[in-house]
């Protein structure tokens, strides 16, 4: 990477782009083209042979997309970055690239619903098995690593229980066994957490969430060592084809500029809502990484800048009462997804995690009483006023 910015606040605005390269255009131009013309047949030959730098076809690379890839690499302090058409395109391209038939994937206890679906598919079709378990101590991780374990795949905070995983610990054990650690960093964004700095190998994002930040794009990003990212780009991205469009890449470049500003506000609002929730009699328990009384506060302080914008809480009530609570809201919108300007609420057991068998779901800590809130950028008092009047009715 050619650039090196002292602070993330500056990198989100400038990394990956120089107006001098583009007629002085302040913002990155959208190269809305499928293909690139060659000056000569010989130039085409050289580009395909990798002997000359330059674009060929937008599934293999595009200047707007490249700017985005350089920016995410900078933010994750990685050698290289890669963009995808969705978070799941990133997850699938990475996992397909680093595993082969017969391998085993060790996962954190509780992962994104569609990642769970993908692992199921990989097991049934390609004999790539997986396990979900707590990864809290060195011994606990050690005893779950098998000779055929290819990687440890973690989300932290875990969706939707908000439990944390000690990334430095997982990376240390994995290194000892020569296996890779892949981290889904969607919930934190690079502003709050940089897994590669903790020794992990590949970081990925559903950029649909905090990185885009405005609920108007589906996209994925990844970052890691140059050789590995290049290998994914030239196999499971290029040949499976989950590429991002130049326009969507532009939306992400635009959204990223305000990432630190937005994240600070998301976190500030979330802390306030947690304080209020903890005092409300209809609330049984609150799960938030930034909660000093919570069990993971020490890990939060070690690897996260702040506690994030997501809160989960259990109500003193049934599934029907949880659903009624959602129906009684007006400012807060009932929707899956997260990280948008709007405060969003959802019921994991019947929505994002409904595809997971009930027994497994309960093991993961996802009861019918559990509600997940993605705290938006509205005035925190307005968010609480809406939530409070609904909780008062439970
Ligand atoms: C949304 C999400 C994904 C999937 O991303 P898409 O952009 O919807 O494909 C993966 N992991 C986590 C943690 C997510 O929240």
Short mmCIF file of N, CA, C and O in Angstrom, two decimals, residues 233-346:
data_model
loop_
_atom_site.label_atom_id
_atom_site.label_comp_id
_atom_site.label_asym_id
_atom_site.label_seq_id
_atom_site.Cartn_x
_atom_site.Cartn_y
_atom_site.Cartn_z
N UNK A 233 -9.27 -12.89 -5.08
CA UNK A 233 -9.72 -12.05 -6.20
C UNK A 233 -9.69 -12.81 -7.52
O UNK A 233 -10.58 -12.66 -8.36
N UNK A 234 -8.67 -13.64 -7.68
CA UNK A 234 -8.48 -14.31 -8.97
C UNK A 234 -9.13 -15.69 -9.05
O UNK A 234 -9.03 -16.38 -10.07
N UNK A 235 -9.79 -16.14 -7.95
CA UNK A 235 -10.46 -17.45 -8.00
C UNK A 235 -11.93 -17.31 -7.60
O UNK A 235 -12.79 -17.16 -8.45
N UNK A 236 -12.18 -17.34 -6.30
CA UNK A 236 -13.58 -17.40 -5.86
C UNK A 236 -14.32 -16.07 -5.99
O UNK A 236 -15.53 -16.04 -5.85
N UNK A 237 -13.61 -14.97 -6.24
CA UNK A 237 -14.35 -13.75 -6.58
C UNK A 237 -14.53 -13.70 -8.10
O UNK A 237 -15.66 -13.63 -8.60
N UNK A 238 -13.46 -13.81 -8.84
CA UNK A 238 -13.53 -13.69 -10.31
C UNK A 238 -14.38 -14.81 -10.94
O UNK A 238 -15.21 -14.55 -11.80
N UNK A 239 -14.17 -16.04 -10.49
CA UNK A 239 -14.81 -17.17 -11.17
C UNK A 239 -16.19 -17.52 -10.63
O UNK A 239 -17.01 -18.09 -11.34
N UNK A 240 -16.45 -17.20 -9.36
CA UNK A 240 -17.82 -17.39 -8.84
C UNK A 240 -18.62 -16.13 -9.15
O UNK A 240 -19.79 -16.20 -9.49
N UNK A 241 -17.98 -14.97 -9.05
CA UNK A 241 -18.56 -13.78 -9.66
C UNK A 241 -19.34 -12.82 -8.79
O UNK A 241 -20.09 -12.00 -9.33
N UNK A 242 -19.15 -12.87 -7.46
CA UNK A 242 -19.93 -11.97 -6.60
C UNK A 242 -19.35 -10.57 -6.51
O UNK A 242 -19.06 -10.08 -5.43
N UNK A 243 -19.22 -9.90 -7.66
CA UNK A 243 -18.55 -8.59 -7.68
C UNK A 243 -19.52 -7.46 -7.34
O UNK A 243 -20.73 -7.59 -7.45
N UNK A 244 -18.94 -6.33 -6.95
CA UNK A 244 -19.72 -5.13 -6.63
C UNK A 244 -19.83 -4.27 -7.89
O UNK A 244 -18.94 -4.30 -8.75
N UNK A 245 -20.89 -3.48 -7.99
CA UNK A 245 -21.02 -2.58 -9.14
C UNK A 245 -20.26 -1.28 -8.84
O UNK A 245 -20.10 -0.91 -7.67
N UNK A 246 -19.77 -0.58 -9.87
CA UNK A 246 -19.05 0.68 -9.64
C UNK A 246 -19.90 1.69 -8.86
O UNK A 246 -19.38 2.39 -7.99
N UNK A 247 -21.18 1.74 -9.13
CA UNK A 247 -22.04 2.69 -8.40
C UNK A 247 -22.12 2.36 -6.92
O UNK A 247 -22.04 3.24 -6.06
N UNK A 248 -22.28 1.08 -6.61
CA UNK A 248 -22.34 0.68 -5.20
C UNK A 248 -21.00 0.94 -4.50
O UNK A 248 -20.98 1.31 -3.33
N UNK A 249 -19.91 0.75 -5.24
CA UNK A 249 -18.59 1.06 -4.66
C UNK A 249 -18.52 2.55 -4.35
O UNK A 249 -18.00 2.96 -3.30
N UNK A 250 -19.05 3.36 -5.22
CA UNK A 250 -19.07 4.81 -5.01
C UNK A 250 -19.90 5.18 -3.78
O UNK A 250 -19.51 6.02 -2.97
N UNK A 251 -21.06 4.51 -3.61
CA UNK A 251 -21.89 4.77 -2.43
C UNK A 251 -21.12 4.46 -1.14
O UNK A 251 -21.24 5.18 -0.14
N UNK A 252 -20.32 3.41 -1.18
CA UNK A 252 -19.54 3.06 0.02
C UNK A 252 -18.44 4.08 0.27
O UNK A 252 -18.19 4.48 1.41
N UNK A 253 -17.75 4.52 -0.80
CA UNK A 253 -16.71 5.54 -0.65
C UNK A 253 -17.30 6.80 -0.02
O UNK A 253 -16.70 7.46 0.81
N UNK A 254 -18.51 7.12 -0.42
CA UNK A 254 -19.23 8.28 0.10
C UNK A 254 -19.60 8.07 1.56
O UNK A 254 -19.35 8.92 2.41
N UNK A 255 -20.19 6.91 1.85
CA UNK A 255 -20.62 6.63 3.22
C UNK A 255 -19.45 6.58 4.20
O UNK A 255 -19.54 7.04 5.34
N UNK A 256 -18.33 6.01 3.75
CA UNK A 256 -17.18 5.82 4.64
C UNK A 256 -16.60 7.12 5.17
O UNK A 256 -16.01 7.15 6.25
N UNK A 257 -16.77 8.19 4.40
CA UNK A 257 -16.19 9.46 4.82
C UNK A 257 -16.69 9.90 6.19
O UNK A 257 -15.99 10.60 6.92
N UNK A 258 -17.91 9.51 6.54
CA UNK A 258 -18.47 9.93 7.83
C UNK A 258 -18.47 8.80 8.86
O UNK A 258 -19.10 8.92 9.92
N UNK A 259 -17.79 7.68 8.56
CA UNK A 259 -17.83 6.53 9.47
C UNK A 259 -17.45 6.89 10.92
O UNK A 259 -18.23 6.60 11.84
N UNK A 260 -16.30 7.54 11.17
CA UNK A 260 -15.96 7.83 12.56
C UNK A 260 -16.98 8.76 13.24
O UNK A 260 -17.33 8.55 14.40
N UNK A 261 -17.46 9.75 12.51
CA UNK A 261 -18.44 10.69 13.08
C UNK A 261 -19.73 9.95 13.44
O UNK A 261 -20.29 10.12 14.53
N UNK A 262 -20.17 9.10 12.50
CA UNK A 262 -21.40 8.34 12.75
C UNK A 262 -21.22 7.37 13.90
O UNK A 262 -22.08 7.24 14.77
N UNK A 263 -20.10 6.64 13.90
CA UNK A 263 -19.89 5.63 14.94
C UNK A 263 -19.87 6.26 16.34
O UNK A 263 -20.42 5.70 17.29
N UNK A 264 -19.23 7.42 16.45
CA UNK A 264 -19.20 8.10 17.76
C UNK A 264 -20.62 8.38 18.24
O UNK A 264 -20.95 8.17 19.40
N UNK A 265 -21.49 8.83 17.33
CA UNK A 265 -22.86 9.14 17.72
C UNK A 265 -23.67 7.87 18.01
O UNK A 265 -24.43 7.81 18.98
N UNK A 266 -23.49 6.84 17.17
CA UNK A 266 -24.17 5.55 17.42
C UNK A 266 -23.83 5.06 18.84
O UNK A 266 -24.70 4.63 19.59
N UNK A 267 -22.54 5.14 19.18
CA UNK A 267 -22.08 4.64 20.49
C UNK A 267 -22.63 5.49 21.63
O UNK A 267 -23.09 4.96 22.64
N UNK A 268 -22.58 6.80 21.45
CA UNK A 268 -23.09 7.71 22.49
C UNK A 268 -24.58 7.43 22.74
O UNK A 268 -25.02 7.31 23.89
N UNK A 269 -25.34 7.31 21.67
CA UNK A 269 -26.78 7.03 21.80
C UNK A 269 -27.03 5.67 22.47
O UNK A 269 -27.91 5.53 23.31
N UNK A 270 -26.22 4.67 22.07
CA UNK A 270 -26.40 3.32 22.61
C UNK A 270 -26.15 3.30 24.12
O UNK A 270 -26.92 2.70 24.87
N UNK A 271 -25.09 3.98 24.57
CA UNK A 271 -24.78 4.02 26.01
C UNK A 271 -25.97 4.60 26.78
O UNK A 271 -26.39 4.07 27.81
N UNK A 272 -26.56 5.66 26.23
CA UNK A 272 -27.71 6.30 26.88
C UNK A 272 -28.91 5.33 26.95
O UNK A 272 -29.56 5.19 27.99
N UNK A 273 -29.19 4.67 25.83
CA UNK A 273 -30.33 3.74 25.78
C UNK A 273 -30.11 2.57 26.75
O UNK A 273 -31.04 2.14 27.43
N UNK A 274 -28.89 2.07 26.83
CA UNK A 274 -28.57 0.98 27.76
C UNK A 274 -28.88 1.42 29.20
O UNK A 274 -29.52 0.70 29.97
N UNK A 275 -28.45 2.63 29.55
CA UNK A 275 -28.69 3.15 30.91
C UNK A 275 -30.19 3.18 31.21
O UNK A 275 -30.61 2.81 32.30
N UNK A 276 -30.97 3.61 30.24
CA UNK A 276 -32.43 3.70 30.45
C UNK A 276 -33.05 2.31 30.53
O UNK A 276 -33.88 2.05 31.39
N UNK A 277 -32.63 1.42 29.62
CA UNK A 277 -33.19 0.06 29.59
C UNK A 277 -32.97 -0.65 30.92
O UNK A 277 -33.85 -1.34 31.43
N UNK A 278 -31.76 -0.48 31.46
CA UNK A 278 -31.41 -1.18 32.70
C UNK A 278 -32.30 -0.75 33.87
O UNK A 278 -32.44 -1.48 34.84
N UNK A 279 -32.90 0.43 33.76
CA UNK A 279 -33.75 0.93 34.84
C UNK A 279 -35.22 0.57 34.65
O UNK A 279 -36.04 0.81 35.52
N UNK A 280 -35.58 0.04 33.47
CA UNK A 280 -37.00 -0.19 33.19
C UNK A 280 -37.47 -1.56 33.71
O UNK A 280 -36.83 -2.57 33.44
N UNK A 281 -38.58 -1.59 34.44
CA UNK A 281 -39.03 -2.85 35.05
C UNK A 281 -39.43 -3.95 34.05
O UNK A 281 -39.42 -5.13 34.40
N UNK A 282 -39.76 -3.58 32.83
CA UNK A 282 -40.15 -4.60 31.85
C UNK A 282 -38.95 -5.30 31.21
O UNK A 282 -39.09 -6.25 30.46
N UNK A 283 -37.76 -4.78 31.52
CA UNK A 283 -36.54 -5.34 30.92
C UNK A 283 -35.86 -6.31 31.89
O UNK A 283 -35.56 -5.96 33.03
N UNK A 284 -35.65 -7.54 31.40
CA UNK A 284 -35.06 -8.58 32.25
C UNK A 284 -33.54 -8.46 32.25
O UNK A 284 -32.91 -8.51 33.29
N UNK A 285 -32.96 -8.34 31.08
CA UNK A 285 -31.50 -8.20 31.00
C UNK A 285 -31.11 -7.44 29.74
O UNK A 285 -31.84 -7.44 28.75
N UNK A 286 -29.95 -6.79 29.83
CA UNK A 286 -29.44 -6.00 28.70
C UNK A 286 -28.05 -6.50 28.34
O UNK A 286 -27.24 -6.77 29.23
N UNK A 287 -27.80 -6.66 27.05
CA UNK A 287 -26.49 -7.12 26.60
C UNK A 287 -25.84 -6.05 25.73
O UNK A 287 -26.34 -5.72 24.65
N UNK A 288 -24.72 -5.49 26.25
CA UNK A 288 -24.03 -4.43 25.52
C UNK A 288 -22.54 -4.49 25.88
O UNK A 288 -22.19 -4.47 27.07
N UNK A 289 -21.67 -4.59 24.88
CA UNK A 289 -20.24 -4.76 25.17
C UNK A 289 -19.64 -3.61 25.98
O UNK A 289 -18.66 -3.80 26.69
N UNK A 290 -20.23 -2.43 25.87
CA UNK A 290 -19.69 -1.28 26.58
C UNK A 290 -20.18 -1.14 28.01
O UNK A 290 -19.91 -0.15 28.68
N UNK A 291 -20.91 -2.17 28.47
CA UNK A 291 -21.47 -2.14 29.81
C UNK A 291 -20.41 -2.57 30.82
O UNK A 291 -19.96 -3.72 30.81
N UNK A 292 -20.02 -1.65 31.69
CA UNK A 292 -18.94 -1.95 32.66
C UNK A 292 -19.26 -3.15 33.54
O UNK A 292 -18.36 -3.86 33.98
N UNK A 293 -20.55 -3.37 33.80
CA UNK A 293 -20.95 -4.48 34.67
C UNK A 293 -21.02 -5.80 33.88
O UNK A 293 -21.14 -6.88 34.47
N UNK A 294 -20.94 -5.72 32.56
CA UNK A 294 -21.02 -6.93 31.73
C UNK A 294 -19.75 -7.77 31.83
O UNK A 294 -18.68 -7.26 32.18
N UNK A 295 -19.88 -9.05 31.51
CA UNK A 295 -18.77 -9.98 31.68
C UNK A 295 -17.61 -9.78 30.71
O UNK A 295 -16.51 -10.27 30.95
N UNK A 296 -17.85 -9.07 29.62
CA UNK A 296 -16.81 -8.96 28.58
C UNK A 296 -16.15 -7.58 28.54
O UNK A 296 -15.48 -7.24 27.56
N UNK A 297 -16.35 -6.80 29.58
CA UNK A 297 -15.86 -5.42 29.54
C UNK A 297 -14.34 -5.34 29.35
O UNK A 297 -13.85 -4.47 28.61
N UNK A 298 -13.63 -6.26 29.97
CA UNK A 298 -12.16 -6.24 29.85
C UNK A 298 -11.73 -6.51 28.40
O UNK A 298 -10.81 -5.86 27.89
N UNK A 299 -12.42 -7.43 27.74
CA UNK A 299 -12.10 -7.72 26.33
C UNK A 299 -12.45 -6.51 25.47
O UNK A 299 -11.71 -6.12 24.57
N UNK A 300 -13.58 -5.88 25.77
CA UNK A 300 -14.00 -4.69 25.04
C UNK A 300 -12.91 -3.63 25.10
O UNK A 300 -12.49 -3.08 24.09
N UNK A 301 -12.40 -3.40 26.31
CA UNK A 301 -11.38 -2.37 26.48
C UNK A 301 -10.09 -2.71 25.75
O UNK A 301 -9.39 -1.83 25.26
N UNK A 302 -9.81 -3.99 25.65
CA UNK A 302 -8.57 -4.43 25.00
C UNK A 302 -8.64 -4.26 23.48
O UNK A 302 -7.67 -3.86 22.86
N UNK A 303 -9.79 -4.59 22.88
CA UNK A 303 -9.80 -4.65 21.42
C UNK A 303 -10.78 -3.72 20.71
O UNK A 303 -10.76 -3.63 19.49
N UNK A 304 -11.61 -3.02 21.47
CA UNK A 304 -12.56 -2.11 20.83
C UNK A 304 -12.37 -0.68 21.35
O UNK A 304 -12.07 -0.48 22.52
N UNK A 305 -12.56 0.27 20.47
CA UNK A 305 -12.47 1.67 20.88
C UNK A 305 -13.64 2.06 21.78
O UNK A 305 -13.48 2.79 22.76
N UNK A 306 -14.85 1.58 21.42
CA UNK A 306 -16.07 1.86 22.19
C UNK A 306 -16.99 0.64 22.05
O UNK A 306 -16.68 -0.27 21.30
N UNK A 307 -18.13 0.69 22.73
CA UNK A 307 -19.01 -0.47 22.79
C UNK A 307 -19.91 -0.73 21.59
O UNK A 307 -20.58 -1.76 21.51
N UNK A 308 -19.98 0.20 20.63
CA UNK A 308 -20.78 -0.02 19.43
C UNK A 308 -22.20 0.49 19.53
O UNK A 308 -22.63 1.01 20.58
N UNK A 309 -22.95 0.31 18.46
CA UNK A 309 -24.30 0.86 18.37
C UNK A 309 -25.40 -0.18 18.50
O UNK A 309 -26.58 0.12 18.29
N UNK A 310 -25.03 -1.43 18.80
CA UNK A 310 -26.03 -2.49 18.89
C UNK A 310 -26.26 -2.92 20.33
O UNK A 310 -25.32 -3.08 21.10
N UNK A 311 -27.53 -3.11 20.65
CA UNK A 311 -27.92 -3.55 21.99
C UNK A 311 -28.89 -4.72 21.83
O UNK A 311 -29.75 -4.68 20.94
N UNK A 312 -28.74 -5.73 22.68
CA UNK A 312 -29.79 -6.73 22.76
C UNK A 312 -30.35 -6.71 24.16
O UNK A 312 -29.63 -6.41 25.11
N UNK A 313 -31.63 -7.00 24.28
CA UNK A 313 -32.23 -7.06 25.62
C UNK A 313 -33.37 -8.06 25.65
O UNK A 313 -34.00 -8.33 24.63
N UNK A 314 -33.55 -8.63 26.85
CA UNK A 314 -34.66 -9.56 27.05
C UNK A 314 -35.74 -8.85 27.85
O UNK A 314 -35.42 -8.12 28.79
N UNK A 315 -36.97 -9.10 27.46
CA UNK A 315 -38.07 -8.50 28.24
C UNK A 315 -38.63 -9.54 29.20
O UNK A 315 -38.43 -10.75 29.01
N UNK A 316 -39.30 -9.06 30.23
CA UNK A 316 -40.03 -9.96 31.11
C UNK A 316 -41.37 -10.25 30.43
O UNK A 316 -42.36 -9.60 30.68
N UNK A 317 -41.36 -11.22 29.54
CA UNK A 317 -42.59 -11.48 28.81
C UNK A 317 -42.40 -12.59 27.79
O UNK A 317 -41.33 -13.17 27.68
N UNK A 318 -43.46 -12.87 27.05
CA UNK A 318 -43.49 -13.98 26.10
C UNK A 318 -43.09 -13.49 24.71
O UNK A 318 -42.84 -12.30 24.48
N UNK A 319 -43.07 -14.44 23.77
CA UNK A 319 -42.83 -14.13 22.36
C UNK A 319 -43.88 -13.13 21.86
O UNK A 319 -43.55 -12.16 21.17
N UNK A 320 -45.16 -13.37 22.24
CA UNK A 320 -46.24 -12.49 21.80
C UNK A 320 -46.02 -11.06 22.32
O UNK A 320 -46.26 -10.09 21.62
N UNK A 321 -45.54 -10.97 23.57
CA UNK A 321 -45.29 -9.64 24.13
C UNK A 321 -44.11 -8.95 23.45
O UNK A 321 -44.11 -7.73 23.28
N UNK A 322 -43.13 -9.75 23.07
CA UNK A 322 -41.98 -9.19 22.33
C UNK A 322 -42.46 -8.64 20.99
O UNK A 322 -42.07 -7.54 20.57
N UNK A 323 -43.35 -9.39 20.33
CA UNK A 323 -43.87 -8.94 19.04
C UNK A 323 -44.75 -7.71 19.20
O UNK A 323 -44.69 -6.79 18.38
N UNK A 324 -45.52 -7.68 20.29
CA UNK A 324 -46.37 -6.51 20.54
C UNK A 324 -45.51 -5.27 20.77
O UNK A 324 -45.83 -4.18 20.29
N UNK A 325 -44.41 -5.45 21.49
CA UNK A 325 -43.50 -4.33 21.76
C UNK A 325 -43.04 -3.72 20.43
O UNK A 325 -43.05 -2.49 20.26
N UNK A 326 -42.68 -4.56 19.49
CA UNK A 326 -42.24 -4.06 18.19
C UNK A 326 -43.38 -3.30 17.49
O UNK A 326 -43.17 -2.23 16.92
N UNK A 327 -44.58 -3.89 17.58
CA UNK A 327 -45.73 -3.27 16.91
C UNK A 327 -46.13 -1.93 17.52
O UNK A 327 -46.74 -1.10 16.85
N UNK A 328 -45.80 -1.73 18.80
CA UNK A 328 -46.19 -0.50 19.49
C UNK A 328 -45.24 0.68 19.22
O UNK A 328 -45.47 1.79 19.71
N UNK A 329 -44.17 0.44 18.47
CA UNK A 329 -43.20 1.51 18.20
C UNK A 329 -43.61 2.33 16.99
O UNK A 329 -44.31 1.84 16.10
N UNK A 330 -43.16 3.58 16.94
CA UNK A 330 -43.46 4.36 15.73
C UNK A 330 -42.21 4.98 15.10
O UNK A 330 -41.96 4.81 13.92
N UNK A 331 -41.38 5.68 15.89
CA UNK A 331 -40.15 6.25 15.34
C UNK A 331 -39.17 5.12 14.97
O UNK A 331 -38.55 5.13 13.91
N UNK A 332 -39.06 4.15 15.86
CA UNK A 332 -38.17 3.01 15.65
C UNK A 332 -38.82 2.06 14.65
O UNK A 332 -39.98 1.69 14.80
N UNK A 333 -38.06 1.69 13.62
CA UNK A 333 -38.63 0.88 12.54
C UNK A 333 -38.34 -0.61 12.77
O UNK A 333 -37.23 -0.97 13.19
N UNK A 334 -39.32 -1.44 12.43
CA UNK A 334 -39.13 -2.89 12.51
C UNK A 334 -38.44 -3.31 11.23
O UNK A 334 -39.02 -3.24 10.14
N UNK A 335 -37.19 -3.71 11.35
CA UNK A 335 -36.43 -4.14 10.18
C UNK A 335 -35.19 -4.88 10.62
O UNK A 335 -34.62 -4.59 11.67
N UNK A 336 -34.77 -5.86 9.79
CA UNK A 336 -33.46 -6.46 10.02
C UNK A 336 -32.47 -5.48 9.40
O UNK A 336 -32.85 -4.41 8.96
N UNK A 337 -31.20 -5.86 9.37
CA UNK A 337 -30.11 -4.95 9.02
C UNK A 337 -29.79 -4.08 10.23
O UNK A 337 -30.49 -4.12 11.26
N UNK A 338 -28.73 -3.30 10.11
CA UNK A 338 -28.22 -2.53 11.24
C UNK A 338 -27.25 -1.49 10.71
O UNK A 338 -26.85 -1.54 9.55
N UNK A 339 -26.90 -0.55 11.59
CA UNK A 339 -25.88 0.42 11.21
C UNK A 339 -26.39 1.57 10.37
O UNK A 339 -25.60 2.33 9.82
N UNK A 340 -27.70 1.71 10.26
CA UNK A 340 -28.26 2.81 9.48
C UNK A 340 -28.51 4.04 10.36
O UNK A 340 -28.46 3.97 11.58
N UNK A 341 -28.84 5.16 9.71
CA UNK A 341 -29.17 6.38 10.44
C UNK A 341 -30.45 6.18 11.26
O UNK A 341 -30.61 6.74 12.34
N UNK A 342 -31.36 5.36 10.75
CA UNK A 342 -32.62 5.08 11.42
C UNK A 342 -32.41 4.02 12.50
O UNK A 342 -31.70 3.04 12.28
N UNK A 343 -33.06 4.16 13.64
CA UNK A 343 -33.02 3.12 14.67
C UNK A 343 -33.89 1.96 14.19
O UNK A 343 -35.04 2.16 13.80
N UNK A 344 -33.31 0.75 14.21
CA UNK A 344 -34.02 -0.44 13.72
C UNK A 344 -34.13 -1.47 14.84
O UNK A 344 -33.21 -1.64 15.63
N UNK A 345 -35.27 -2.16 14.86
CA UNK A 345 -35.49 -3.18 15.89
C UNK A 345 -35.93 -4.47 15.22
O UNK A 345 -36.62 -4.44 14.20
N UNK A 346 -35.51 -5.59 15.79
CA UNK A 346 -35.94 -6.88 15.23
C UNK A 346 -35.98 -7.95 16.31
O UNK A 346 -35.40 -7.79 17.38
#
